[in-house]
């Protein structure tokens, strides 16, 4: 059977309409470059391609943790202050050491939660000292919850002033202390100071079996917190 020559374009139009209704694409129609790339990568065409998704930098956070209590706030120049303390649970127990750098207005620039020193169950940051582009902070940590049996140990941690990154740490060996003892450092910037090219800690200690006998001590660490 022969077709009238006017029937050919009509038939082609009918077929194109049928294909469009079925969601199909005529074989002669080229696919877009994005579609070809998605099929080659095996990705879902409904998912935006990387080039169509705007790149976003991760937001910088500086949030003070819940249960934070400040033990000291020291002006360190450049309209900034170093704030140190501890974050506790709802019962005021299980202190975790925290230090942060803030603007003069009090708005945090960065917040650093520090690790507990070895063999301790809670700790607090009580002093802060700036030297150059570093902050030296003093941790006073307890070895166990029972106060009569617990020792308080001292440690200095060095933080980068730009972002609070931990650069070094050193335990304080209390001169003259023997056996089980507790050491502590009273409030005041003079008890953590820079002297003779190093960090000096001045405090007191007492043996656990003679807590009423208090002894003063002074200990020094090098800038890298080695002895």
GROMACS .gro file of C-alpha atoms in nm, residues 34 38 45-55:
model
   13
   34UNK     CA    1   2.497   1.769   3.220
   38UNK     CA    2   2.530   1.229   3.516
   45UNK     CA    3   1.970   1.324   3.748
   46UNK     CA    4   1.735   1.465   4.012
   47UNK     CA    5   2.032   1.542   4.242
   48UNK     CA    6   2.193   1.880   4.176
   49UNK     CA    7   2.536   1.849   4.022
   50UNK     CA    8   2.834   1.986   4.216
   51UNK     CA    9   2.867   2.274   3.973
   52UNK     CA   10   2.509   2.383   4.042
   53UNK     CA   11   2.544   2.371   4.425
   54UNK     CA   12   2.708   2.681   4.576
   55UNK     CA   13   3.010   2.607   4.795
   0.00000   0.00000   0.00000
